[in-house]
């Protein structure tokens, strides 16, 4: 059972695990199909938190709106070519990324 205090602790933990990192350092996650793009319209920490709660209803809403999706080949190539820096957080088995 989740409580407001537990939720805040969990969100804080996710926030502490979030880092800026070069896309090139994340290629192995993309290659394994585990890289998930999070639109800049969304809060990366909140998306990671909802995924960790297995809130499939909310995640599906974001996916249907195109705000959360697997990283495409075109995105990966574009980020690689310009050596993009990303915000990233792992929510096993996924790596969530957002343009910094």
mmCIF file of C-alpha atoms in Angstrom:
data_model
loop_
_atom_site.group_PDB
_atom_site.id
_atom_site.type_symbol
_atom_site.label_atom_id
_atom_site.label_comp_id
_atom_site.label_asym_id
_atom_site.label_seq_id
_atom_site.Cartn_x
_atom_site.Cartn_y
_atom_site.Cartn_z
ATOM 1 C CA UNK A 1 0.000 0.000 0.000
ATOM 2 C CA UNK A 2 1.254 3.410 -0.966
ATOM 3 C CA UNK A 3 1.031 6.468 1.307
ATOM 4 C CA UNK A 4 1.790 10.116 0.532
ATOM 5 C CA UNK A 5 4.993 9.995 2.632
ATOM 6 C CA UNK A 6 6.159 6.775 0.966
ATOM 7 C CA UNK A 7 5.393 8.289 -2.442
ATOM 8 C CA UNK A 8 7.526 11.350 -1.695
ATOM 9 C CA UNK A 9 10.412 9.169 -0.514
ATOM 10 C CA UNK A 10 10.120 7.088 -3.699
ATOM 11 C CA UNK A 11 10.015 10.188 -5.907
ATOM 12 C CA UNK A 12 13.042 11.602 -4.094
ATOM 13 C CA UNK A 13 14.918 8.335 -4.619
ATOM 14 C CA UNK A 14 14.132 8.402 -8.355
ATOM 15 C CA UNK A 15 15.231 12.036 -8.516
ATOM 16 C CA UNK A 16 18.570 11.170 -6.895
ATOM 17 C CA UNK A 17 19.099 8.398 -9.457
ATOM 18 C CA UNK A 18 18.512 10.757 -12.391
ATOM 19 C CA UNK A 19 21.611 12.041 -14.166
ATOM 20 C CA UNK A 20 22.768 13.944 -17.225
ATOM 21 C CA UNK A 21 24.749 11.701 -19.528
ATOM 22 C CA UNK A 22 25.874 11.695 -23.139
ATOM 23 C CA UNK A 23 23.637 9.684 -25.472
ATOM 24 C CA UNK A 24 26.701 7.857 -26.748
ATOM 25 C CA UNK A 25 27.138 6.353 -23.268
ATOM 26 C CA UNK A 26 23.627 4.905 -23.501
ATOM 27 C CA UNK A 27 23.896 3.084 -26.842
ATOM 28 C CA UNK A 28 23.832 -0.386 -25.254
ATOM 29 C CA UNK A 29 20.388 0.291 -23.770
ATOM 30 C CA UNK A 30 19.107 1.366 -27.173
ATOM 31 C CA UNK A 31 20.674 -1.673 -28.835
ATOM 32 C CA UNK A 32 18.928 -3.982 -26.375
ATOM 33 C CA UNK A 33 15.553 -2.276 -26.901
ATOM 34 C CA UNK A 34 15.403 -0.926 -23.352
ATOM 35 C CA UNK A 35 15.658 2.820 -24.117
ATOM 36 C CA UNK A 36 12.395 4.703 -23.622
ATOM 37 C CA UNK A 37 11.933 8.311 -24.756
ATOM 38 C CA UNK A 38 10.067 10.699 -22.449
ATOM 39 C CA UNK A 39 8.812 13.928 -24.019
ATOM 40 C CA UNK A 40 10.079 17.185 -22.546
ATOM 41 C CA UNK A 41 6.425 18.002 -21.868
ATOM 42 C CA UNK A 42 6.545 15.486 -19.010
ATOM 43 C CA UNK A 43 8.475 15.333 -15.755
ATOM 44 C CA UNK A 44 11.006 12.515 -16.157
ATOM 45 C CA UNK A 45 10.944 11.738 -12.425
ATOM 46 C CA UNK A 46 7.151 11.470 -12.395
ATOM 47 C CA UNK A 47 7.146 9.154 -15.410
ATOM 48 C CA UNK A 48 9.795 6.950 -13.797
ATOM 49 C CA UNK A 49 7.833 6.930 -10.547
ATOM 50 C CA UNK A 50 4.583 5.928 -12.280
ATOM 51 C CA UNK A 51 6.377 3.141 -14.162
ATOM 52 C CA UNK A 52 7.889 1.910 -10.889
ATOM 53 C CA UNK A 53 4.354 1.776 -9.441
ATOM 54 C CA UNK A 54 3.232 -0.176 -12.524
ATOM 55 C CA UNK A 55 0.566 2.473 -13.174
ATOM 56 C CA UNK A 56 -0.261 1.082 -16.602
ATOM 57 C CA UNK A 57 -3.312 3.327 -17.056
ATOM 58 C CA UNK A 58 -1.236 6.516 -16.784
ATOM 59 C CA UNK A 59 1.652 5.108 -18.820
ATOM 60 C CA UNK A 60 -0.732 4.038 -21.602
ATOM 61 C CA UNK A 61 -2.218 7.555 -21.686
ATOM 62 C CA UNK A 62 1.268 8.985 -22.199
ATOM 63 C CA UNK A 63 2.049 6.368 -24.828
ATOM 64 C CA UNK A 64 -1.214 7.036 -26.685
ATOM 65 C CA UNK A 65 -0.355 10.749 -26.677
ATOM 66 C CA UNK A 66 3.126 9.992 -28.078
ATOM 67 C CA UNK A 67 4.793 11.374 -24.950
ATOM 68 C CA UNK A 68 6.396 8.062 -23.924
ATOM 69 C CA UNK A 69 7.696 5.608 -26.526
ATOM 70 C CA UNK A 70 10.595 3.402 -27.466
ATOM 71 C CA UNK A 71 13.527 5.400 -28.814
ATOM 72 C CA UNK A 72 13.406 5.248 -32.605
ATOM 73 C CA UNK A 73 16.340 4.614 -34.914
ATOM 74 C CA UNK A 74 16.027 8.196 -36.210
ATOM 75 C CA UNK A 75 16.121 9.668 -32.697
ATOM 76 C CA UNK A 76 19.116 7.540 -31.721
ATOM 77 C CA UNK A 77 21.041 8.507 -34.847
ATOM 78 C CA UNK A 78 20.265 12.216 -34.488
ATOM 79 C CA UNK A 79 21.333 12.235 -30.833
ATOM 80 C CA UNK A 80 24.477 10.286 -31.675
ATOM 81 C CA UNK A 81 25.470 12.614 -34.511
ATOM 82 C CA UNK A 82 25.274 15.751 -32.360
ATOM 83 C CA UNK A 83 26.545 14.013 -29.214
ATOM 84 C CA UNK A 84 23.392 14.972 -27.298
ATOM 85 C CA UNK A 85 23.322 15.120 -23.555
ATOM 86 C CA UNK A 86 20.299 13.439 -22.005
ATOM 87 C CA UNK A 87 18.574 13.211 -18.682
ATOM 88 C CA UNK A 88 18.392 9.531 -17.844
ATOM 89 C CA UNK A 89 17.098 7.238 -15.128
ATOM 90 C CA UNK A 90 16.868 3.470 -14.911
ATOM 91 C CA UNK A 91 13.563 1.883 -13.982
ATOM 92 C CA UNK A 92 14.452 -1.741 -14.472
ATOM 93 C CA UNK A 93 14.356 -3.123 -17.087
ATOM 94 C CA UNK A 94 14.104 0.229 -18.878
ATOM 95 C CA UNK A 95 16.268 3.280 -19.291
ATOM 96 C CA UNK A 96 14.161 6.423 -19.572
ATOM 97 C CA UNK A 97 15.748 9.300 -21.486
ATOM 98 C CA UNK A 98 14.767 12.898 -22.049
ATOM 99 C CA UNK A 99 16.608 15.565 -23.981
ATOM 100 C CA UNK A 100 18.516 17.846 -21.633
#
